[in-house]
PDB file of C-alpha atoms (C1' of nucleotides) in Angstrom:
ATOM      1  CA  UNK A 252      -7.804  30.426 -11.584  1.00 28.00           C
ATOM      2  CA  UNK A 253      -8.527  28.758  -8.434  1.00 30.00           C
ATOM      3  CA  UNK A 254      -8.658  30.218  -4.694  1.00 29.00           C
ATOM      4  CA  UNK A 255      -8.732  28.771  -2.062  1.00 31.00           C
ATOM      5  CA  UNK A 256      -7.813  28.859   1.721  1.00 29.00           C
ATOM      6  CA  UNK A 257      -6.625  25.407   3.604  1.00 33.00           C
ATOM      7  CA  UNK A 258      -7.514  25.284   7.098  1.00 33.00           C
ATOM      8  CA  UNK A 259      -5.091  24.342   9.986  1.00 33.00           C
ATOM      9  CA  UNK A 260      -3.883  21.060   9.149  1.00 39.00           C
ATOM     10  CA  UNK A 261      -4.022  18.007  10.902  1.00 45.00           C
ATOM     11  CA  UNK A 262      -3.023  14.390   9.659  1.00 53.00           C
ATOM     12  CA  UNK A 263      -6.224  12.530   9.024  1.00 58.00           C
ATOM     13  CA  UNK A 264      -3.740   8.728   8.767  1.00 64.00           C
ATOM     14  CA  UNK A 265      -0.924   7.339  10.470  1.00 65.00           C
ATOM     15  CA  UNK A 266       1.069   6.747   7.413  1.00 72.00           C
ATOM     16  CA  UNK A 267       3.186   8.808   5.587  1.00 73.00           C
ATOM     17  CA  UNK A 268       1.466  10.034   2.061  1.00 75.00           C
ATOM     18  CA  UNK A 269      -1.783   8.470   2.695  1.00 74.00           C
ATOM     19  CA  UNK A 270      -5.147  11.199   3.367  1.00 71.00           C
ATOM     20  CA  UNK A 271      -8.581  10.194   4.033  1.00 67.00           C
ATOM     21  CA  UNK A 272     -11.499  11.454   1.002  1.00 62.00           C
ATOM     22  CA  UNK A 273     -13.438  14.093   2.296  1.00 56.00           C
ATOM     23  CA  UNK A 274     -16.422  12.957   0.215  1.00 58.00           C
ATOM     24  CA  UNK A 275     -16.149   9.204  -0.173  1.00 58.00           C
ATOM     25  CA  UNK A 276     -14.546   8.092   3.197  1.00 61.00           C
ATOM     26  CA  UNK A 277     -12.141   5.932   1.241  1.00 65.00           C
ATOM     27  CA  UNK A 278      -8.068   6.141   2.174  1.00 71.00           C
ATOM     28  CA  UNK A 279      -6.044   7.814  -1.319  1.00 73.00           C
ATOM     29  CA  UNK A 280      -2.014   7.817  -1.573  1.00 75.00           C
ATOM     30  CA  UNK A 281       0.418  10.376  -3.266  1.00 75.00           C
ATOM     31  CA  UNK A 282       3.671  10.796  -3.606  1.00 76.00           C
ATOM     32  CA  UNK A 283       5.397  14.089  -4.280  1.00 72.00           C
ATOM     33  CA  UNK A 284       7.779  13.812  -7.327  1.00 69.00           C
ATOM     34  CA  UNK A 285      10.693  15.625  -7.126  1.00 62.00           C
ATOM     35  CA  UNK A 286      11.923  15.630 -11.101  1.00 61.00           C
ATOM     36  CA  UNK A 287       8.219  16.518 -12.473  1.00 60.00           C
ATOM     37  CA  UNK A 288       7.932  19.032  -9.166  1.00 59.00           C
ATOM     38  CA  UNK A 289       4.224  17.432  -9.341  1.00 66.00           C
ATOM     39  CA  UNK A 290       2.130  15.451  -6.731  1.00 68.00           C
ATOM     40  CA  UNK A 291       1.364  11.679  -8.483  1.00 73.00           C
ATOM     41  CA  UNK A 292      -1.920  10.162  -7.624  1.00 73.00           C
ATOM     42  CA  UNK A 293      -1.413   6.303  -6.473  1.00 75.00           C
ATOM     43  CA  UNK A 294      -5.054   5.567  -5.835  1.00 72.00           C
ATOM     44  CA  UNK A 295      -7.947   5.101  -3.888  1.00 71.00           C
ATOM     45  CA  UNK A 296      -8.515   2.382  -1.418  1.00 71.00           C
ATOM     46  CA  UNK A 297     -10.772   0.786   1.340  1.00 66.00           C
ATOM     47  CA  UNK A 298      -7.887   0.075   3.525  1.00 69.00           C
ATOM     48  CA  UNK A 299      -5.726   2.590   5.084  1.00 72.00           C
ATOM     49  CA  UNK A 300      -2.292  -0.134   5.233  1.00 73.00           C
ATOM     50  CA  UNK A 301      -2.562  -0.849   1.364  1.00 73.00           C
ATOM     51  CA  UNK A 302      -2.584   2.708   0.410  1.00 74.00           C
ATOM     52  CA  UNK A 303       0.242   3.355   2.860  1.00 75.00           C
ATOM     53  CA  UNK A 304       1.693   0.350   0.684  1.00 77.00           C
ATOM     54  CA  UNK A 305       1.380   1.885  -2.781  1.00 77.00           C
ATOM     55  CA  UNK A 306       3.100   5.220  -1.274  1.00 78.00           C
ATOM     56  CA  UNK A 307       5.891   2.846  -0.061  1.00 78.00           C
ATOM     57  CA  UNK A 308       6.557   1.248  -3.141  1.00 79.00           C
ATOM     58  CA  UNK A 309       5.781   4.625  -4.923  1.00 78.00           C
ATOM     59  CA  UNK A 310       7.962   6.324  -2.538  1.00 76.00           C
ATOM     60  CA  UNK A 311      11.137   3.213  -3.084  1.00 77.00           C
ATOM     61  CA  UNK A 312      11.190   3.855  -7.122  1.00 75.00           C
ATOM     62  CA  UNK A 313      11.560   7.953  -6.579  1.00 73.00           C
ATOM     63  CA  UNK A 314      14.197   7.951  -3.781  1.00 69.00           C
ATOM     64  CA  UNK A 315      15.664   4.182  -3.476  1.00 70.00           C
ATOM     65  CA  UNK A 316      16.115   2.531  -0.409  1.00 69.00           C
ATOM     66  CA  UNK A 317      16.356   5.940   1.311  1.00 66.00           C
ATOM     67  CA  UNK A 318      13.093   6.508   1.390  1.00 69.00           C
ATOM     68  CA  UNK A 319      11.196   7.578   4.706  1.00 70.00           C
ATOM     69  CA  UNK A 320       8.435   4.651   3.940  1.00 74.00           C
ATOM     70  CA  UNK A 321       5.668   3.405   6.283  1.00 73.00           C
ATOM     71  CA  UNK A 322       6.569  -0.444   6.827  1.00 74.00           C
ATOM     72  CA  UNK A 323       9.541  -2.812   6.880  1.00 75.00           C
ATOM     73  CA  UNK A 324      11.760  -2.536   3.261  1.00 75.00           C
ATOM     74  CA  UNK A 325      12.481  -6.169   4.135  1.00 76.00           C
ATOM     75  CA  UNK A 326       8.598  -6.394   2.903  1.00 77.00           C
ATOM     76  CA  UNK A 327       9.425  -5.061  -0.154  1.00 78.00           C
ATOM     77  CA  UNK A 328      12.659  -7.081  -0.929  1.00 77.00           C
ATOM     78  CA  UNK A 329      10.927  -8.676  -3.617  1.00 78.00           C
ATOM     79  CA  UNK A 330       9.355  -6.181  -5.426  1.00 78.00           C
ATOM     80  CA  UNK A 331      12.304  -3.622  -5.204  1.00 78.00           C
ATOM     81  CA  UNK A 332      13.695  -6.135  -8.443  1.00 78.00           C
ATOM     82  CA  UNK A 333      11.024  -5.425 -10.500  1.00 77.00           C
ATOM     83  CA  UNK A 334      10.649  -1.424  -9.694  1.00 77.00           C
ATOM     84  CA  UNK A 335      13.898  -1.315 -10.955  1.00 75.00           C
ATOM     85  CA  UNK A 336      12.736  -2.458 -14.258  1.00 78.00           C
ATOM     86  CA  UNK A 337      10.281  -0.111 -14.838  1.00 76.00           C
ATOM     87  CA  UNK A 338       9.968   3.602 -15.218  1.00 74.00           C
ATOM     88  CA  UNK A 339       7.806   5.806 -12.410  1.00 72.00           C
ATOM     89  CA  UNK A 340       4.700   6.082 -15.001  1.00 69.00           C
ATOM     90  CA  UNK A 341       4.557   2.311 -15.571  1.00 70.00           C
ATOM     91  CA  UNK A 342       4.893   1.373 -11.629  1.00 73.00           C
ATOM     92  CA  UNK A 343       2.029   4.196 -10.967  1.00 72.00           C
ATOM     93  CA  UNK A 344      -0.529   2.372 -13.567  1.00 66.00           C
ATOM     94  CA  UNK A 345       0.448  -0.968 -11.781  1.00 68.00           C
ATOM     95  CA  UNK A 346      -0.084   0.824  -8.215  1.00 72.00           C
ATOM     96  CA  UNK A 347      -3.335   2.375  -9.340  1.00 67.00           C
ATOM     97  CA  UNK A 348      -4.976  -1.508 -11.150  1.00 61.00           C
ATOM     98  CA  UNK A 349      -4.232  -2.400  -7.888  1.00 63.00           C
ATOM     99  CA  UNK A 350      -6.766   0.285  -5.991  1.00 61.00           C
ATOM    100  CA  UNK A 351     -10.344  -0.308  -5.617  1.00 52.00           C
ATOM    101  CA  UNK A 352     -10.710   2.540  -7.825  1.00 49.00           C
ATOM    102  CA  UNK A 353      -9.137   1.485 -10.731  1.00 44.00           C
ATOM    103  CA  UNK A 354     -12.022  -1.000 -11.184  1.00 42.00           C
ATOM    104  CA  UNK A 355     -15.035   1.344 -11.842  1.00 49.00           C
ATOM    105  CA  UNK A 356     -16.065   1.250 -15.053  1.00 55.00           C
ATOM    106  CA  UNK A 357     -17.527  -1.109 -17.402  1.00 64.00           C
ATOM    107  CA  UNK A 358     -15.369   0.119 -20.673  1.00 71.00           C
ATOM    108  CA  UNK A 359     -11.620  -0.021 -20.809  1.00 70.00           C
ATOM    109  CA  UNK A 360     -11.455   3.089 -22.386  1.00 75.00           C
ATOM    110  CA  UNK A 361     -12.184   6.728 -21.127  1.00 75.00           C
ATOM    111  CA  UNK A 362     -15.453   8.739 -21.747  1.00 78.00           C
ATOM    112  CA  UNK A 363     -17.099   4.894 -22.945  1.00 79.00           C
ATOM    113  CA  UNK A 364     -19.848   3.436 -20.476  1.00 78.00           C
ATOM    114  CA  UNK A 365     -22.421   0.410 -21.207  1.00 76.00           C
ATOM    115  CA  UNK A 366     -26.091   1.704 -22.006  1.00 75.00           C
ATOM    116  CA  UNK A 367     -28.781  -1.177 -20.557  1.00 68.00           C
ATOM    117  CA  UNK A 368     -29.317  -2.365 -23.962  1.00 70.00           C
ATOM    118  CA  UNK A 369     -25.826  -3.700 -24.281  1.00 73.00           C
ATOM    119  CA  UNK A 370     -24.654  -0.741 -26.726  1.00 78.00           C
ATOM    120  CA  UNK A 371     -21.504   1.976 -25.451  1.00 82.00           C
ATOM    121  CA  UNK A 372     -22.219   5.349 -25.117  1.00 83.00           C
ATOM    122  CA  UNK A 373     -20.223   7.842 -25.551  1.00 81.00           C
ATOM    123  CA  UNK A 374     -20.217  11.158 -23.501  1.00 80.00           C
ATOM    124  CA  UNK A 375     -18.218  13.966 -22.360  1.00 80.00           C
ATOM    125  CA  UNK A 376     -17.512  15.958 -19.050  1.00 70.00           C
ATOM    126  CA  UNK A 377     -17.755  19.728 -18.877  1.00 66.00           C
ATOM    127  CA  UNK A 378     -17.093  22.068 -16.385  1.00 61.00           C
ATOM    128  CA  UNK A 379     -20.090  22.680 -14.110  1.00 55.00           C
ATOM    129  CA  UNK A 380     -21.476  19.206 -14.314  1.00 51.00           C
ATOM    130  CA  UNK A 381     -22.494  19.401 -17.385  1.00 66.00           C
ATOM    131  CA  UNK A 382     -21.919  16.660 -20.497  1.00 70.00           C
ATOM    132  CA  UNK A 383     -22.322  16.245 -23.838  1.00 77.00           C
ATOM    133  CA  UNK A 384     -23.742  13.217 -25.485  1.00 79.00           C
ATOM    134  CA  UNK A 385     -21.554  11.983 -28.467  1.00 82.00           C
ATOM    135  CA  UNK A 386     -24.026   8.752 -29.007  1.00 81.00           C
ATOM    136  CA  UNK A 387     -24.686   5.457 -28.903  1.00 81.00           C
ATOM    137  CA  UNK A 388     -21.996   3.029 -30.657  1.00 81.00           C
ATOM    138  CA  UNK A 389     -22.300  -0.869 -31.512  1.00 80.00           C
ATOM    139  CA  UNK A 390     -18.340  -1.161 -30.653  1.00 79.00           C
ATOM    140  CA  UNK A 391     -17.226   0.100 -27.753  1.00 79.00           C
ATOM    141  CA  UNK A 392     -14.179   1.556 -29.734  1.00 80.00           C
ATOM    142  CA  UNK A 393     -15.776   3.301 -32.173  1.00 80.00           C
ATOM    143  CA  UNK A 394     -17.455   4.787 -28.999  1.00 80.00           C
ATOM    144  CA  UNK A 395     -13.727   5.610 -27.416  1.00 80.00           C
ATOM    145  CA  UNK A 396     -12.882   7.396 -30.655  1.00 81.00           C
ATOM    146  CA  UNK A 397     -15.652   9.310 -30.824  1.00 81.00           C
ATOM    147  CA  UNK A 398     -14.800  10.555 -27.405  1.00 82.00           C
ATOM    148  CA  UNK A 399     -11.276  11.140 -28.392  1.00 80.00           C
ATOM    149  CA  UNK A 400     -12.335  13.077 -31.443  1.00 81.00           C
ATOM    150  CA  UNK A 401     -14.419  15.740 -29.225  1.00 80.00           C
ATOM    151  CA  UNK A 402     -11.672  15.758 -26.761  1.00 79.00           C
ATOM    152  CA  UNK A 403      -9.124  17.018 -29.126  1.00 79.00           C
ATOM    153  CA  UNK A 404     -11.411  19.710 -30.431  1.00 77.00           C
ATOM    154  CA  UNK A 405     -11.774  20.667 -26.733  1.00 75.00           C
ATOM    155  CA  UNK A 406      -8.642  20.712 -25.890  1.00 73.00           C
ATOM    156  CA  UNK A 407      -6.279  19.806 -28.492  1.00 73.00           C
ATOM    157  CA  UNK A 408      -3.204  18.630 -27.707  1.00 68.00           C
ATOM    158  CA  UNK A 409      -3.595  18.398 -23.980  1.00 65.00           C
ATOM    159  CA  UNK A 410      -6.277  15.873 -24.464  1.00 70.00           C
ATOM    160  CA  UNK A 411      -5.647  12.620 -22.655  1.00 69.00           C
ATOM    161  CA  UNK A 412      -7.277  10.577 -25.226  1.00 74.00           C
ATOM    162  CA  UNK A 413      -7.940   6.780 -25.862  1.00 74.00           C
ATOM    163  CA  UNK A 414      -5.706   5.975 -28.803  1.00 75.00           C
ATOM    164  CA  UNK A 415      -2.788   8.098 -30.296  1.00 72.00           C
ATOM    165  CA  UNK A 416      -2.859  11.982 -30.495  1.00 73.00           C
ATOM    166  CA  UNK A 417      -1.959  11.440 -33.798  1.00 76.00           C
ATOM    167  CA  UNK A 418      -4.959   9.810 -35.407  1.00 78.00           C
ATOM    168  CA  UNK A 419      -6.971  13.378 -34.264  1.00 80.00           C
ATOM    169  CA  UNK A 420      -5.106  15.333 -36.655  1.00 79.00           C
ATOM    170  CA  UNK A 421      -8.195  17.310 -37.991  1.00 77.00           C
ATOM    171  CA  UNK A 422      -9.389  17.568 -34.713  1.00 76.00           C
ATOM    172  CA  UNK A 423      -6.064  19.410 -33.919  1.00 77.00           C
ATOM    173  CA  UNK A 424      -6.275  21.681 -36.739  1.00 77.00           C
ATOM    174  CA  UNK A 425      -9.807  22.835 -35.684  1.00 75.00           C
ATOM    175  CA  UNK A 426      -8.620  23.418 -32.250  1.00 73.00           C
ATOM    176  CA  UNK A 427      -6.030  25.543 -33.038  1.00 72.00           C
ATOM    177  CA  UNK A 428      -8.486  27.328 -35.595  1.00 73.00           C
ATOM    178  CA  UNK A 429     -10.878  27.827 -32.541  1.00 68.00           C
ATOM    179  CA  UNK A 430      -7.844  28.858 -30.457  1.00 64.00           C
ATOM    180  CA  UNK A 431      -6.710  31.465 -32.989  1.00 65.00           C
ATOM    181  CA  UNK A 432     -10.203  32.847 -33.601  1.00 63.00           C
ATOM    182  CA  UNK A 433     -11.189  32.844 -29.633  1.00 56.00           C
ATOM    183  CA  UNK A 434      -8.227  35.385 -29.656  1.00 51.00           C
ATOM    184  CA  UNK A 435      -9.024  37.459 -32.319  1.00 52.00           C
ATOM    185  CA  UNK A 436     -13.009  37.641 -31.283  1.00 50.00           C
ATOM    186  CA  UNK A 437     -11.549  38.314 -27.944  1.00 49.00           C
ATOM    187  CA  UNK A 438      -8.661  41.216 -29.074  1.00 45.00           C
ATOM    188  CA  UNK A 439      -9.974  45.374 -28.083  1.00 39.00           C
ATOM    189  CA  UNK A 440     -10.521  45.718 -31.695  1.00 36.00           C
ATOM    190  CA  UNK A 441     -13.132  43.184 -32.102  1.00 37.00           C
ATOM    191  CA  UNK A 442     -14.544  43.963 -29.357  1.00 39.00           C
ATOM    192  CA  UNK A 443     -14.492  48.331 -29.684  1.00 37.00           C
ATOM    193  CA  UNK A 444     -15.889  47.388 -33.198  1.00 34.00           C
ATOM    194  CA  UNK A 445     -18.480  44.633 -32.385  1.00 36.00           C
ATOM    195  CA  UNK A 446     -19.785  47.558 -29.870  1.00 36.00           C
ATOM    196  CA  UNK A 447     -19.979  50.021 -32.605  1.00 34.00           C
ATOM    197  CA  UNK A 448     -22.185  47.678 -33.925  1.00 35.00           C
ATOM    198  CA  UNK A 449     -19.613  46.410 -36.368  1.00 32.00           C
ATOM    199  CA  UNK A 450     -19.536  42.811 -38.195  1.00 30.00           C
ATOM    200  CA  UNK A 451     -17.728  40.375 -36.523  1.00 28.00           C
ATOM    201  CA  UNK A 452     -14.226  39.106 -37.358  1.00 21.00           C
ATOM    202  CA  UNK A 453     -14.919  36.128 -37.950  1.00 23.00           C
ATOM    203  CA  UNK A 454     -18.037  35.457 -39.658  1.00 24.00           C
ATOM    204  CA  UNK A 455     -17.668  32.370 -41.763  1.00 23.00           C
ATOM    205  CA  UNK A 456     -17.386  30.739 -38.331  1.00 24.00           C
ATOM    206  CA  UNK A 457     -20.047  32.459 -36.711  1.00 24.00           C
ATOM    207  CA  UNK A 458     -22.813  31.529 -39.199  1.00 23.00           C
ATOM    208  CA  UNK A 459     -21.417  28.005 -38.962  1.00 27.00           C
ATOM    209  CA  UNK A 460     -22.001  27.212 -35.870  1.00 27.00           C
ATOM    210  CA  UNK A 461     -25.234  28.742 -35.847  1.00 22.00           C
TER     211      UNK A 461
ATOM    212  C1'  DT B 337     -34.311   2.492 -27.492  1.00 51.89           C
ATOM    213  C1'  DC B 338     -32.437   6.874 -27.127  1.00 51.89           C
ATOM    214  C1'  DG B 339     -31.030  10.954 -24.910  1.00 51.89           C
ATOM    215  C1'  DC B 340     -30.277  13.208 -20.909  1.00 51.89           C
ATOM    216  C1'  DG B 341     -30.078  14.518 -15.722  1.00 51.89           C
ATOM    217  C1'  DT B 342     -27.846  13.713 -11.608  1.00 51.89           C
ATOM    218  C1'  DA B 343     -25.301  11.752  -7.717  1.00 51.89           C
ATOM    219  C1'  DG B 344     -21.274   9.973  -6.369  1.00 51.89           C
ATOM    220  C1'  DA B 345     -16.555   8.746  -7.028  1.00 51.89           C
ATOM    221  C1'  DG B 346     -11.877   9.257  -9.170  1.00 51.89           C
ATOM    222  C1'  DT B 347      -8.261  12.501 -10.594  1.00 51.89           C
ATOM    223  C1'  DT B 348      -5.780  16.774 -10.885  1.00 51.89           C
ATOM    224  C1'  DA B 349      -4.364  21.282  -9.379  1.00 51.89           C
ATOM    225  C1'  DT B 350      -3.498  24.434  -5.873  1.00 51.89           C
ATOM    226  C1'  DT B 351      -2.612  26.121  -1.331  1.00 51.89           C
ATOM    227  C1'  DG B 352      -0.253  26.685   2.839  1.00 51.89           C
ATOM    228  C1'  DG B 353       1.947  24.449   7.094  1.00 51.89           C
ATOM    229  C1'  DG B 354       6.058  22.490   8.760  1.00 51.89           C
ATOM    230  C1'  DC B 355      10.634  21.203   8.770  1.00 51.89           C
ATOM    231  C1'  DA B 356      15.512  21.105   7.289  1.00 51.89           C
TER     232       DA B 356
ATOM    233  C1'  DT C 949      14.127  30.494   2.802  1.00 51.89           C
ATOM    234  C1'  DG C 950      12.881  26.921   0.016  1.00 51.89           C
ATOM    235  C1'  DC C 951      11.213  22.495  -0.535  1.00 51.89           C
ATOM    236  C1'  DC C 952       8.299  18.702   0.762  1.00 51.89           C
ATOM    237  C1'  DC C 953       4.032  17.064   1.705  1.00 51.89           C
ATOM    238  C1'  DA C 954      -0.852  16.941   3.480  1.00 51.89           C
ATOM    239  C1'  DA C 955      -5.237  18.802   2.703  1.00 51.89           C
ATOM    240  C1'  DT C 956      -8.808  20.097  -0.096  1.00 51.89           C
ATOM    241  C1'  DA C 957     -11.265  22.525  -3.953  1.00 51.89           C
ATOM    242  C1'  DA C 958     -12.380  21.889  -8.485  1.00 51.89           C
ATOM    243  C1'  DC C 959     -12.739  19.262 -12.384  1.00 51.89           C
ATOM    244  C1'  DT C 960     -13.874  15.084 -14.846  1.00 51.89           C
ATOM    245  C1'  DC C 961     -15.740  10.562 -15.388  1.00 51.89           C
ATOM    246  C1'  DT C 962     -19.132   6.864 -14.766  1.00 51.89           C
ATOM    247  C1'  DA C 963     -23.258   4.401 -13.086  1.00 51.89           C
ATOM    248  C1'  DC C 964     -27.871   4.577 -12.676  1.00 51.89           C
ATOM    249  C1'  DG C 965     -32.280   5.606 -13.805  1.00 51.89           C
ATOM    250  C1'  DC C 966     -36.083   8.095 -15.890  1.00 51.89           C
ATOM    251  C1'  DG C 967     -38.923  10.360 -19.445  1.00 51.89           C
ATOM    252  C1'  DA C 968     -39.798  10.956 -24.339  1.00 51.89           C
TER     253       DA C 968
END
DNA sequence: TCGCGTAGAGTTATTGGGCA
DNA sequence: TGCCCAATAACTCTACGCGA
């Protein structure tokens, strides 16, 4: 669970739903959606205006021409025809493409990066900075799935993987397995008789992944 | 060539100020 | 008082480079 204190705020841009990074300097939009009650990330960019852009058009497929936006809607007379054609989720992919940051990375899919030698390696993000290599892969998908697959067992079914949830259905299984044992290991009994010395619960798992 | 460490950047979650 | 929104902390991902 995370604490934290915000200091007094002050508007770091001119335009509505656009901050400055703290770290990287760069300008990032969001836009507040009201159905999801969630704050949607639009992207990052090297100009302030085009981020204030991607919150207008952002801003014009939540609330319609109503919206409080940062330029002209005359500017966006052309563009309002297509947001009506797609759904929020589609039009945020589309805003983000269009951000600087979209483009890092050499793979199209998540977790997958090009080694030197040509070959896509396959890694995964921890907390505390820390990773864990899944290898090195001739095909950069066999790379993506490989990332998927440890993913899932991370996190099951929260896992914003590559390809379709559904092609990780072992993965699944042992995440819920892990799940159910973490709370068993974890219960006062297993723990009153693990400090009297007691086996633990769940030994067939123990000695496997020792 | 492989495996890993690390810095920096992108993304998400949370907090709290301000306004209706 | 509650909701919206800006700010920012924390998490996650990727590029780069180095040692084995």
């Amino acid at each position: 669970e995370k604490k934290k204190k915000a200091p007094a705020r002050s508007r770091s841009s001119r335009f509505r739903g656009v901050t400055k990074h703290r770290r990287s300097g760069r300008w990032e939009a969001h836009i507040w959606v009201r159905e999801t009650g969630k704050q949607v990330y639009l992207g990052g960019y090297e100009r302030e205006d085009h981020a204030a852009e991607a919150f207008d058009v952002a801003a014009l497929k939540c609330k319609g021409s109503k919206a409080k936006i940062n330029f002209e809607i005359q500017k966006y007379e052309e563009l309002l025809k297509y947001i009506h054609t797609i759904t929020l989720d589609e039009l945020v992919m589309a805003v983000r493409r269009q951000s600087q940051g979209f483009a890092r990375g050499s793979s199209k899919f998540r977790g997958v990066t090009r080694h030197p030698n040509g070959r896509w390696e396959a890694r995964i993000g921890m907390p505390g900075s820390k990773h864990i290599y899944l290898g090195l892969f001739n095909e950069e998908q066999e790379a993506a799935r490989a990332y998927d697959r440890a993913l899932v067992k991370l996190r099951g079914g929260q896992a914003a993987t590559n390809f379709s949830l559904s092609n990780y259905n072992e993965q699944l299984k042992e995440y819920h397995l892990d799940q159910h044992q973490g709370i068993l290991a974890n219960s006062t009994a297993a723990k009153s008789a693990a400090a009297a010395g007691a086996p633990p619960l769940v030994e067939g798992r123990r000695r496997q992944s020792q």
